[in-house]
GROMACS .gro file of C-alpha atoms in nm:
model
  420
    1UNK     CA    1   0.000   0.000   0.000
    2UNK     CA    2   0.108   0.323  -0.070
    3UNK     CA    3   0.240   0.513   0.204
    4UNK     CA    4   0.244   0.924   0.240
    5UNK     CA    5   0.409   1.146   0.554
    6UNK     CA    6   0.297   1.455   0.636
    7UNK     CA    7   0.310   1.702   0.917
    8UNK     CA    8  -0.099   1.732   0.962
    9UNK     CA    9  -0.396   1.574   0.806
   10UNK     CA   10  -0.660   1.823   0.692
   11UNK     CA   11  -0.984   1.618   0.622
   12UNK     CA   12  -1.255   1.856   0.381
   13UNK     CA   13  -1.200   2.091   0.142
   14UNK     CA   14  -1.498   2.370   0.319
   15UNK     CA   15  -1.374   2.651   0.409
   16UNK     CA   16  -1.250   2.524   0.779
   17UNK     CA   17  -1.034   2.316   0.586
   18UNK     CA   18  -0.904   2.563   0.346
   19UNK     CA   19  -0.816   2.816   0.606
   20UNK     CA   20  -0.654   2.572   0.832
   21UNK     CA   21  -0.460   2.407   0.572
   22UNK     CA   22  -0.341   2.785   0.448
   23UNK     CA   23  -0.254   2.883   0.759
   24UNK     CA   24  -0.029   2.578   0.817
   25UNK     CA   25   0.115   2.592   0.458
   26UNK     CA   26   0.213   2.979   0.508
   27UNK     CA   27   0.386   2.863   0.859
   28UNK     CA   28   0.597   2.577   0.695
   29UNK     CA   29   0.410   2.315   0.750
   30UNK     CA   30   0.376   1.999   0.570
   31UNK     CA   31   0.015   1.934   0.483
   32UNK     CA   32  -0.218   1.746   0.317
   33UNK     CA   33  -0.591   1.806   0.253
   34UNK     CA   34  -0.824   1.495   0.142
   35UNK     CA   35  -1.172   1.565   0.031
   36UNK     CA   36  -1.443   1.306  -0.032
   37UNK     CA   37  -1.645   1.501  -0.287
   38UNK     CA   38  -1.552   1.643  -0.601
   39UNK     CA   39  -1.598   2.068  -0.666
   40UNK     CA   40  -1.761   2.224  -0.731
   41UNK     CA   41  -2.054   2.068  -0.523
   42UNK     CA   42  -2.349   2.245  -0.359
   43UNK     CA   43  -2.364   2.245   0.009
   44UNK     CA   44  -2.585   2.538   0.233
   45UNK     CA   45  -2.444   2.790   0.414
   46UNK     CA   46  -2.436   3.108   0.174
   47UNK     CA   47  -2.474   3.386   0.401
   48UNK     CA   48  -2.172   3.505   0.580
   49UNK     CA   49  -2.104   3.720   0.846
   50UNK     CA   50  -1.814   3.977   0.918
   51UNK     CA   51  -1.581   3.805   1.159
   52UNK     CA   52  -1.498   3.494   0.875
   53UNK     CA   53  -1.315   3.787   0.673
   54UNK     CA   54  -1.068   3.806   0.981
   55UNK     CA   55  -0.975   3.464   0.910
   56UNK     CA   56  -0.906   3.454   0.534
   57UNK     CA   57  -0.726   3.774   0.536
   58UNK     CA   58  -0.545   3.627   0.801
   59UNK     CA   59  -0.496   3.297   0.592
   60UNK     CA   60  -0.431   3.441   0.275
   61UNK     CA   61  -0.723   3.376   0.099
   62UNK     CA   62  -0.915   3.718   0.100
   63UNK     CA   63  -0.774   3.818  -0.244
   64UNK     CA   64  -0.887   3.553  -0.458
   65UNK     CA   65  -1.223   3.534  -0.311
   66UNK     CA   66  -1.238   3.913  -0.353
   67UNK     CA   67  -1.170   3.906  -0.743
   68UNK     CA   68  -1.468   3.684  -0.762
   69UNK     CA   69  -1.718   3.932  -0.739
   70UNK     CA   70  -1.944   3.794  -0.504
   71UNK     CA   71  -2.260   4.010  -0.332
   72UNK     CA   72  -2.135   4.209  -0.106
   73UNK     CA   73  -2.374   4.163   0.212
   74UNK     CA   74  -2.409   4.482   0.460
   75UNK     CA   75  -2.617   4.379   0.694
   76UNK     CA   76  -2.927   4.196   0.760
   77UNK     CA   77  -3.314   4.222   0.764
   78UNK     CA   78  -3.582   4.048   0.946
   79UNK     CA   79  -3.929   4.096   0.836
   80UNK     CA   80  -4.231   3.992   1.072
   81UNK     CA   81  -4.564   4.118   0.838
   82UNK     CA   82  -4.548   4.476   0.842
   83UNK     CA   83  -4.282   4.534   1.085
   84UNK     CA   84  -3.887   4.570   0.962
   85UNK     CA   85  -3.626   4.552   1.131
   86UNK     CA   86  -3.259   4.596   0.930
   87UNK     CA   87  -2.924   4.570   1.106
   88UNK     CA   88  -2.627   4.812   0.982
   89UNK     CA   89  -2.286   4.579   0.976
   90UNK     CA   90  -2.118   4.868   0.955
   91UNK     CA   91  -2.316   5.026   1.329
   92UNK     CA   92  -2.183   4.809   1.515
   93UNK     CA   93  -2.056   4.774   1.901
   94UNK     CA   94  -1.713   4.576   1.859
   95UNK     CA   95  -1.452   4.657   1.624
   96UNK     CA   96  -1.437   4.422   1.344
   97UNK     CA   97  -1.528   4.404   0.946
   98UNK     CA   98  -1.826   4.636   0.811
   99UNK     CA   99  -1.931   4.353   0.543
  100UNK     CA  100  -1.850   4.020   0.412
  101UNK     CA  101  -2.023   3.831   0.092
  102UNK     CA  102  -2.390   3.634   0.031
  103UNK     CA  103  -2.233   3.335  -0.212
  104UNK     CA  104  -2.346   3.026  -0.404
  105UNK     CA  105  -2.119   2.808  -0.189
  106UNK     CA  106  -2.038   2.567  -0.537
  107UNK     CA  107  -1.838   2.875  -0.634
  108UNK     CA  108  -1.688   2.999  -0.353
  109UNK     CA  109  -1.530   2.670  -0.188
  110UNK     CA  110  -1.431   2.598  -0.523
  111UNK     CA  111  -1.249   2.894  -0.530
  112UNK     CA  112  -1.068   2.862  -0.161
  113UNK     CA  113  -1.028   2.535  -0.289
  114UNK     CA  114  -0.815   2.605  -0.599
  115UNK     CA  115  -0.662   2.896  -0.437
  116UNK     CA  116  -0.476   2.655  -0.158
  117UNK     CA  117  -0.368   2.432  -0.423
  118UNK     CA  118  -0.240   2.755  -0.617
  119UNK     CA  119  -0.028   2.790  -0.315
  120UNK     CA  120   0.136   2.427  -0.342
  121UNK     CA  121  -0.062   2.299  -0.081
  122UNK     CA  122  -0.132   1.862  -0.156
  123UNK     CA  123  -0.556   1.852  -0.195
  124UNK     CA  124  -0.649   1.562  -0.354
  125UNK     CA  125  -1.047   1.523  -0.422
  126UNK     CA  126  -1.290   1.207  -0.427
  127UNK     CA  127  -1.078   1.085  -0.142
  128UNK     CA  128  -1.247   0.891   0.082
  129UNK     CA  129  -1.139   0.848   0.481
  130UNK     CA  130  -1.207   0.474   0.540
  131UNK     CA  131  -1.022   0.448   0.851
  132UNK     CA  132  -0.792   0.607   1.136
  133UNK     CA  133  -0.569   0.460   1.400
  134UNK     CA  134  -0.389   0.644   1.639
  135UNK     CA  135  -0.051   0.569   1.806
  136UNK     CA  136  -0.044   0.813   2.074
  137UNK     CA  137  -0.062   1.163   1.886
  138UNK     CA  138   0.067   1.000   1.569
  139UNK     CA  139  -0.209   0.867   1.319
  140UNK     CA  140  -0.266   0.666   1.031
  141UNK     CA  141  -0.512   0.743   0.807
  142UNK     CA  142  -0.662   0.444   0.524
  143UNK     CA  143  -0.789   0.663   0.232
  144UNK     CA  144  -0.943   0.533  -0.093
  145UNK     CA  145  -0.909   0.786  -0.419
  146UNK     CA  146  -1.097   0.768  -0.718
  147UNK     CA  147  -0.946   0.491  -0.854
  148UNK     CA  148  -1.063   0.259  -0.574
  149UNK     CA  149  -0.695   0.263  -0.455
  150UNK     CA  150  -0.622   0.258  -0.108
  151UNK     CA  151  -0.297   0.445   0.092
  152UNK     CA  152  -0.210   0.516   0.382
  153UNK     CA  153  -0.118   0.867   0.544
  154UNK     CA  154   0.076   0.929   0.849
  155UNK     CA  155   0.041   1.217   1.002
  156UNK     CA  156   0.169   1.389   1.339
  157UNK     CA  157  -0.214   1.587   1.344
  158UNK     CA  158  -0.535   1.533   1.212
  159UNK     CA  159  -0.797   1.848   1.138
  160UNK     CA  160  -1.119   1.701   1.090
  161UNK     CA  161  -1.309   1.993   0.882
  162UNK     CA  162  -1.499   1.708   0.709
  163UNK     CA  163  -1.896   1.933   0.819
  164UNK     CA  164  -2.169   1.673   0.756
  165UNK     CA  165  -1.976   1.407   0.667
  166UNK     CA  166  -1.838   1.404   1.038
  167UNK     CA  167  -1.593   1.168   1.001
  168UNK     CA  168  -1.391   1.164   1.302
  169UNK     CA  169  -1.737   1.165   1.529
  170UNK     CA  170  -1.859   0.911   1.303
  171UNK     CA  171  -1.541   0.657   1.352
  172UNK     CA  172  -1.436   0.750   1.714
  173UNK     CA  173  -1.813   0.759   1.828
  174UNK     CA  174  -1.779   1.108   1.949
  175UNK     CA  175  -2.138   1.241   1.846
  176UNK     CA  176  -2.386   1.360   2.120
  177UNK     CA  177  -2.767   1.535   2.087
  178UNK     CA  178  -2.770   1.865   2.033
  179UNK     CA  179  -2.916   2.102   2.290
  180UNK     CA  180  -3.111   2.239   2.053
  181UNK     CA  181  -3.493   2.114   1.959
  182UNK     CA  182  -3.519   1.984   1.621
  183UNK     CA  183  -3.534   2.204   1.371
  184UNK     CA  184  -3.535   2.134   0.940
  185UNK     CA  185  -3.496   2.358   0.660
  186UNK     CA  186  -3.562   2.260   0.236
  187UNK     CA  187  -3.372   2.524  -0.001
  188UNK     CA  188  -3.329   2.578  -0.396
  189UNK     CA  189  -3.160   2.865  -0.593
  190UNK     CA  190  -3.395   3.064  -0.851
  191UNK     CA  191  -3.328   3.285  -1.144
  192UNK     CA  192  -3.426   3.617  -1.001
  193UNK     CA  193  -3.637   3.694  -1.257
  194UNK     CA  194  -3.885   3.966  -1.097
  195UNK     CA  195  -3.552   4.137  -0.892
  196UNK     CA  196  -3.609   4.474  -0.764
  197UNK     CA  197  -3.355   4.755  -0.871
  198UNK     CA  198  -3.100   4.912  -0.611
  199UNK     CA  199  -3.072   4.747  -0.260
  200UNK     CA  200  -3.421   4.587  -0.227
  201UNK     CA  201  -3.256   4.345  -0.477
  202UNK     CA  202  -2.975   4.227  -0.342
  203UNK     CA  203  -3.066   4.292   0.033
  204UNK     CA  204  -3.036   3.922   0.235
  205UNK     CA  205  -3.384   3.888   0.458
  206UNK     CA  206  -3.509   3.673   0.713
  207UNK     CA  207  -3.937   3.660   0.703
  208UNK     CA  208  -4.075   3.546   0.979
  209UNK     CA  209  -4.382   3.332   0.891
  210UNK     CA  210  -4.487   3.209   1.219
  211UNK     CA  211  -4.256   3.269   1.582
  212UNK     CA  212  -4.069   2.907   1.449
  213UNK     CA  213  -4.112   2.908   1.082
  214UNK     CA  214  -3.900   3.165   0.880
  215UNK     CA  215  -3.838   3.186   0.494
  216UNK     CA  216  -3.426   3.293   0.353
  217UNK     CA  217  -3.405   3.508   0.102
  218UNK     CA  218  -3.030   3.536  -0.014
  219UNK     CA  219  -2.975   3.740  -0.387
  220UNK     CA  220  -2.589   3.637  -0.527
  221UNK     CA  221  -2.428   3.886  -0.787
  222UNK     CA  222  -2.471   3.579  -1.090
  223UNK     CA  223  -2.859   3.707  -1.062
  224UNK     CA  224  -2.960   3.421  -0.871
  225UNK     CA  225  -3.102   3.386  -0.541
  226UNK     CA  226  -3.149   3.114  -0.295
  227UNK     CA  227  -3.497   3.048  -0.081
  228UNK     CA  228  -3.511   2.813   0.181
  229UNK     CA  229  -3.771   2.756   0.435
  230UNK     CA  230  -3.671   2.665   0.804
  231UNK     CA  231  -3.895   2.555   1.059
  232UNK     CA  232  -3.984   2.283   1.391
  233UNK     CA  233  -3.947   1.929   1.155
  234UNK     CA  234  -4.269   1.870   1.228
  235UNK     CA  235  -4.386   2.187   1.044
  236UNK     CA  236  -4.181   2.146   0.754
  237UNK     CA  237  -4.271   1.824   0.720
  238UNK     CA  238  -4.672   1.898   0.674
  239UNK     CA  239  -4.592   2.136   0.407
  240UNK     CA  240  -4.623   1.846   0.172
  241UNK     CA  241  -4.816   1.519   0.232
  242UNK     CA  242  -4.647   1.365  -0.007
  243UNK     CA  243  -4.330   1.393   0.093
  244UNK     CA  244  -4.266   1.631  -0.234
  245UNK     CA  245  -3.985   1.913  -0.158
  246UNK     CA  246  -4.004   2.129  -0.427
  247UNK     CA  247  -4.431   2.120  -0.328
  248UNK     CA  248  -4.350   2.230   0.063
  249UNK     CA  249  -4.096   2.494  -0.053
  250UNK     CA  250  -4.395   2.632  -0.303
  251UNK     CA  251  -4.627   2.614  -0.010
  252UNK     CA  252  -4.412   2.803   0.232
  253UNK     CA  253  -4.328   3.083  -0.052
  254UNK     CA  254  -4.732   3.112  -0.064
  255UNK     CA  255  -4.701   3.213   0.345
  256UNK     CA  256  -4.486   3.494   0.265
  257UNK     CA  257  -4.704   3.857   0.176
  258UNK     CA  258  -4.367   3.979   0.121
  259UNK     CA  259  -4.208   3.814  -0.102
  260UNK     CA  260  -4.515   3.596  -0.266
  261UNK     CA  261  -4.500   3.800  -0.594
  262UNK     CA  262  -4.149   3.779  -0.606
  263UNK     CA  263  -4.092   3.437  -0.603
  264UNK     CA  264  -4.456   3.269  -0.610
  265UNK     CA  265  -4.432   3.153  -0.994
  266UNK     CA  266  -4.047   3.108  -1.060
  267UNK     CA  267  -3.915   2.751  -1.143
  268UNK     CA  268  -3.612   2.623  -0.910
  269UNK     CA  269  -3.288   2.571  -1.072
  270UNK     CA  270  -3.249   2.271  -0.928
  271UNK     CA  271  -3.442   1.995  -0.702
  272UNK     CA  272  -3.492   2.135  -0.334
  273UNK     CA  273  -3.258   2.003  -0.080
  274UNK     CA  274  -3.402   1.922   0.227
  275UNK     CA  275  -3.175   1.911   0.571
  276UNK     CA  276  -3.369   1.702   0.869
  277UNK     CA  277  -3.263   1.764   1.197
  278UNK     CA  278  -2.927   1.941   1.115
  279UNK     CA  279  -2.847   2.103   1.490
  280UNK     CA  280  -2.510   1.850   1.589
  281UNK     CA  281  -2.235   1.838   1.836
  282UNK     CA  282  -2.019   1.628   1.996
  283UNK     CA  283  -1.893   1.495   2.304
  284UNK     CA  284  -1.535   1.636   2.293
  285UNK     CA  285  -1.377   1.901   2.041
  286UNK     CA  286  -1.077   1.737   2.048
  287UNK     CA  287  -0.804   1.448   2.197
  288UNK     CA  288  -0.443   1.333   2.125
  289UNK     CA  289  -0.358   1.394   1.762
  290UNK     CA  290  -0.675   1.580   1.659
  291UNK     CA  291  -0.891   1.830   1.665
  292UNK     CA  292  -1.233   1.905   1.537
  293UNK     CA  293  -1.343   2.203   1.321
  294UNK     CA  294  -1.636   2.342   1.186
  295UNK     CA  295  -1.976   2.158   1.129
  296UNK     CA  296  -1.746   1.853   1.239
  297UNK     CA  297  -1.793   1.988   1.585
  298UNK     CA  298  -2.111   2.205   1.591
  299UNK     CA  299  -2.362   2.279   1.395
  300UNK     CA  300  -2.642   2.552   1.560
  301UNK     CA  301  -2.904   2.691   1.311
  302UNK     CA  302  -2.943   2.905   1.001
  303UNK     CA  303  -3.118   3.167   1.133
  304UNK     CA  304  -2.772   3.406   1.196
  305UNK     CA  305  -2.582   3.234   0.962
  306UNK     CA  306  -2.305   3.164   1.217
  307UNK     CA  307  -2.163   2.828   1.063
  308UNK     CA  308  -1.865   2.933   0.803
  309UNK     CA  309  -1.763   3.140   1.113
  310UNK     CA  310  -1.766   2.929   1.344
  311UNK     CA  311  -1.581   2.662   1.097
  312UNK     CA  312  -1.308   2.949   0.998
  313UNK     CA  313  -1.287   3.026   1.347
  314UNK     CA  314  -1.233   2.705   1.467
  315UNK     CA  315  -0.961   2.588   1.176
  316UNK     CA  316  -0.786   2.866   1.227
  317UNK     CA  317  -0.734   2.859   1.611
  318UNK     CA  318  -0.666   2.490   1.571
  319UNK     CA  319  -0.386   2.564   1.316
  320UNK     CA  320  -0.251   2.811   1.515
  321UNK     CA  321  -0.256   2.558   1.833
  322UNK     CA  322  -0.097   2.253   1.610
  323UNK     CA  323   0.162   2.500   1.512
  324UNK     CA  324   0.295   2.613   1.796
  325UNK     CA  325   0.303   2.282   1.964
  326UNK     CA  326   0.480   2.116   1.630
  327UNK     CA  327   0.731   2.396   1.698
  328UNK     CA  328   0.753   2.256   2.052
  329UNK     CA  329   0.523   2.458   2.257
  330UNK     CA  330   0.292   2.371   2.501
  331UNK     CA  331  -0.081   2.352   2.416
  332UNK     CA  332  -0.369   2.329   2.662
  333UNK     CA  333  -0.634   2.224   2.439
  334UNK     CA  334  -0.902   2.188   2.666
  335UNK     CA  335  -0.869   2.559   2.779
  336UNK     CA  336  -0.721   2.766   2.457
  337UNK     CA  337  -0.952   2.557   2.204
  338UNK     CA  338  -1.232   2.382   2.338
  339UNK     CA  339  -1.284   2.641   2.664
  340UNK     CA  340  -1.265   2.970   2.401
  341UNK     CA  341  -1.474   2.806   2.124
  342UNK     CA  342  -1.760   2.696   2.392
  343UNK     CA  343  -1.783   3.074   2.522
  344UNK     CA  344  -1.844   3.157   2.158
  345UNK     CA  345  -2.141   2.862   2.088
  346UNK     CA  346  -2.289   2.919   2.395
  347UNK     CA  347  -2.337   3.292   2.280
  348UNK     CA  348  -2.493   3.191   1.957
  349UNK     CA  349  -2.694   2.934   2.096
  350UNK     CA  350  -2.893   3.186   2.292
  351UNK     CA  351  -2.941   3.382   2.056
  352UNK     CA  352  -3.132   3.104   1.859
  353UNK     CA  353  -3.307   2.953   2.145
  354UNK     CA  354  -3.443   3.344   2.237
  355UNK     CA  355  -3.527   3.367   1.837
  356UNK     CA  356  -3.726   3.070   1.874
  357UNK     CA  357  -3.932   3.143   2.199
  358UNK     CA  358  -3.975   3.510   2.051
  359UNK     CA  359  -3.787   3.673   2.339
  360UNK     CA  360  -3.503   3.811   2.065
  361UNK     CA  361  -3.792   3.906   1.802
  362UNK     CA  362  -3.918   4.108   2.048
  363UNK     CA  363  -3.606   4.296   2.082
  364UNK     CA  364  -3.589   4.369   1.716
  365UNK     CA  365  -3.934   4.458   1.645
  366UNK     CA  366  -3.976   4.698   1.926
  367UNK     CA  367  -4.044   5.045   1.883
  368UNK     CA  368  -3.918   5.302   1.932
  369UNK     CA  369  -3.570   5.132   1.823
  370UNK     CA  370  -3.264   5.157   2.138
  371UNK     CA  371  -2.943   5.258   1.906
  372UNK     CA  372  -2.788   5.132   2.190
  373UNK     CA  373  -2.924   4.790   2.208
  374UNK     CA  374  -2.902   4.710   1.852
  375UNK     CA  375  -2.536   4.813   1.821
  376UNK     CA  376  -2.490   4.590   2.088
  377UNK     CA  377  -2.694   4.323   1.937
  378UNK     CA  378  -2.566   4.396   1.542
  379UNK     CA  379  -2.173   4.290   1.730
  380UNK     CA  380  -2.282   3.980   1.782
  381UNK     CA  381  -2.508   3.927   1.431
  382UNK     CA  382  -2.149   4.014   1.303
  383UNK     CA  383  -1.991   3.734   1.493
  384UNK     CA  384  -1.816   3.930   1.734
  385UNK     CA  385  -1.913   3.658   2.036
  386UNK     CA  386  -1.614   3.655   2.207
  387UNK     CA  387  -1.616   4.051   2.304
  388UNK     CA  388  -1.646   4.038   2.654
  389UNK     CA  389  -1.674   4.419   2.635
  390UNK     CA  390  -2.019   4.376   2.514
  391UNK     CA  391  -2.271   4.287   2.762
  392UNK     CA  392  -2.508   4.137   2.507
  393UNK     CA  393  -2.204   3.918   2.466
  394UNK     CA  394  -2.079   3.911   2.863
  395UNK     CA  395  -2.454   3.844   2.997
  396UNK     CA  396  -2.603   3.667   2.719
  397UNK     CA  397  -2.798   3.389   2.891
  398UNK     CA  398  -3.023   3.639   3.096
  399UNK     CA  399  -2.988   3.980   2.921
  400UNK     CA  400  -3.235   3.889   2.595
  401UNK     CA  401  -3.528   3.757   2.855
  402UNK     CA  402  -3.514   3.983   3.041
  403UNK     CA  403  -3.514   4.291   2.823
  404UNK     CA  404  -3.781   4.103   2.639
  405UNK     CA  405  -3.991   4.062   2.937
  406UNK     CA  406  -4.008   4.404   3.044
  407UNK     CA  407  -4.095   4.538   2.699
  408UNK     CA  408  -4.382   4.288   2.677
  409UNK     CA  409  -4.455   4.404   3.051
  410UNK     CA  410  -4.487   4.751   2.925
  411UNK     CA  411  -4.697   4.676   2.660
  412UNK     CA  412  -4.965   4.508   2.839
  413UNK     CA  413  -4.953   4.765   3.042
  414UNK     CA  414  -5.004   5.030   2.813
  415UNK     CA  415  -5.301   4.835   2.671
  416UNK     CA  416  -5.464   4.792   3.034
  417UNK     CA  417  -5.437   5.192   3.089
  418UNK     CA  418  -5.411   5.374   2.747
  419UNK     CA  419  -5.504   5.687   2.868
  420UNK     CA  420  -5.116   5.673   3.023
   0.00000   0.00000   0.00000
């Protein structure tokens, strides 16, 4: 069997695995990248937010993504019937990037993807992981290419940025229920056809069809757009009796006031892709010889479009970590990696529990609007979760209900005495 040494394994080609794999290859590090799939290839996940544009500057790969052209995306806004409410990127609490890019994911991995092996870095597609062994931090890897032939790669590291194809959880048995209810979504990209001029065209929005049930709207520069419903499973799942996708996405598009006309008679580019269940995480981020990145390691929700960041934030800080410890440093993973990308999730995962219960919708619909309180909240929309400067960051398991529970208390008490 053929036999291949490296300094670290990078498994997926997303872009965890592209800026992780950078990173090393800038820093002098032997690496190899094996992806099971072949690119372009459509996955979800094509609204950013600011903070991933830290990380491919960072990595290198900011130019090259830049000369593609993509949408540029500003901000954000949520629609609930006649209410709006649109967050400014660029008003903002924390320091950080103003925008970052709304992109058909085939075309932008692809190009991260060609960009690292521009840079000399070993990717080799439709590679398959079949096995892994570890002896002590040291690993050997089974992989079968296209071909159907097998070979074997030793590595001192492994970065498991494989997303949904969770390969290390899958063959170390490291996957554990998510904390989050259960939660599907169906999505399909559109020729924009009936696109309005000026911002209302390319603007990314969030409508709120029920407190659960939400429809993406997300216009990309080519003149496409992708829809996608998201809901409780058991909602998305009576939007067809028949089990048809492309019928529940046409039903939920008929929910929308906003955006029926729009989109209510346009044919879908390709079959709607439906994701059951997607929430994930795992029992431990990482352990002797690897570490796990990306969707590998958590997957939350949609709804703030926080997975690219937390996958670039995660490859990146385990690059950095596998670096400095190759270079003979010592690394406490369970504090700098798994501690500091915790504090992060947990953030997030407020945030999309409040969304759901309506606590957070509450803060964005009310009126008058608190400058204050949506800077604060816009920081961490951005991604900036790990400003402790920010209280909507610092005290973000108690600060949402409660601000949410004395604006509904004032409201019912306006409507008990409105003469007051």
């Amino acid at each position: 069997m053929i036999q291949e040494f490296v300094d670290v394994l990078v498994i997926g080609a997303g872009p965890s695995g592209c800026v992780s794999s950078s990173y090393l290859h800038n820093n002098g590090v032997k690496v190899k990248v094996v992806e099971k799939t072949k690119f372009p290839r459509l996955v979800v996940g094509e609204s950013l937010i600011p903070r991933v544009m830290d990380h491919f500057a960072e990595a290198g790969l900011f130019p090259a993504l830049d000369a593609m052209g993509f949408e540029k995306k500003l901000g954000a806004r949520f629609i609930r019937g006649e209410e709006i409410c649109v967050f400014d990127f660029s008003n903002k609490f924390s320091e950080g990037w103003d925008w970052t890019w709304q992109v058909p994911r085939a075309d932008f991995d692809n190009t991260l993807a060609q960009e690292v092996i521009r840079k000399g870095i070993d990717l080799e597609f439709e590679s398959e992981v079949i096995s892994v062994t570890f002896e002590g931090k040291n690993s050997i890897t089974v992989v079968k290419d296209a071909t159907g032939n097998f070979k074997e790669i030793h590595a001192k590291f492994i970065i498991d940025s494989s997303g949904y194809g969770r390969v290390l959880p899958r063959l170390l048995d490291l996957d554990t229920p998510s904390k989050l209810d259960p939660h599907s979504s169906i999505f399909t990209h559109v020729v924009d056809v009936n696109r309005p001029e000026g911002e209302e065209g390319t603007l990314i929005s969030f409508d709120i069809l029920e407190t659960e049930v939400w429809l993406w709207v997300i216009p990309f520069s080519n003149g496409n757009t992708s829809l996608g419903v998201v809901g409780p499973t058991t909602f998305i799942n009576s939007l067809s009796e028949n089990k048809d996708n492309a019928e529940a996405l046409r039903n939920a598009i008929q929910l929308s006031d906003y955006y029926i006309k729009r989109f209510g008679g346009v044919d879908f580019l390709f079959e709607p892709v439906k994701l059951e269940n997607y929430s994930r995480s795992v029992k431990q981020m990482y352990g002797d010889g690897f570490a796990l990145t990306g969707n590998s390691s958590e997957f939350l929700d949609p709804v703030f479009s926080s997975g690219v960041a937390f996958a670039t934030e995660s490859g990146m800080l385990a690059a950095k970590l596998i670096h400095k410890e190759l270079n003979g440093g010592t690394v406490d993973w369970e504090k700098e990696f798994t501690e500091y990308m915790r504090r992060g999730i947990g953030v997030f995962t407020t945030y999309v529990k409040e969304w759901y219960t309506g606590n957070l919708q509450t803060l964005f619909f009310h009126q008058p609007e608190n400058p204050d309180v949506k800077k604060k909240i816009c920081s961490v929309l951005a991604g900036y979760v790990w400003d402790q400067e920010n209280p909507f960051v610092k005290k973000h398991d108690s600060v949402i209900r409660n601000m949410a529970y004395l604006l509904n208390n004032e409201k019912e008490q306006a409507l008990k005495n409105p003469s007051n």
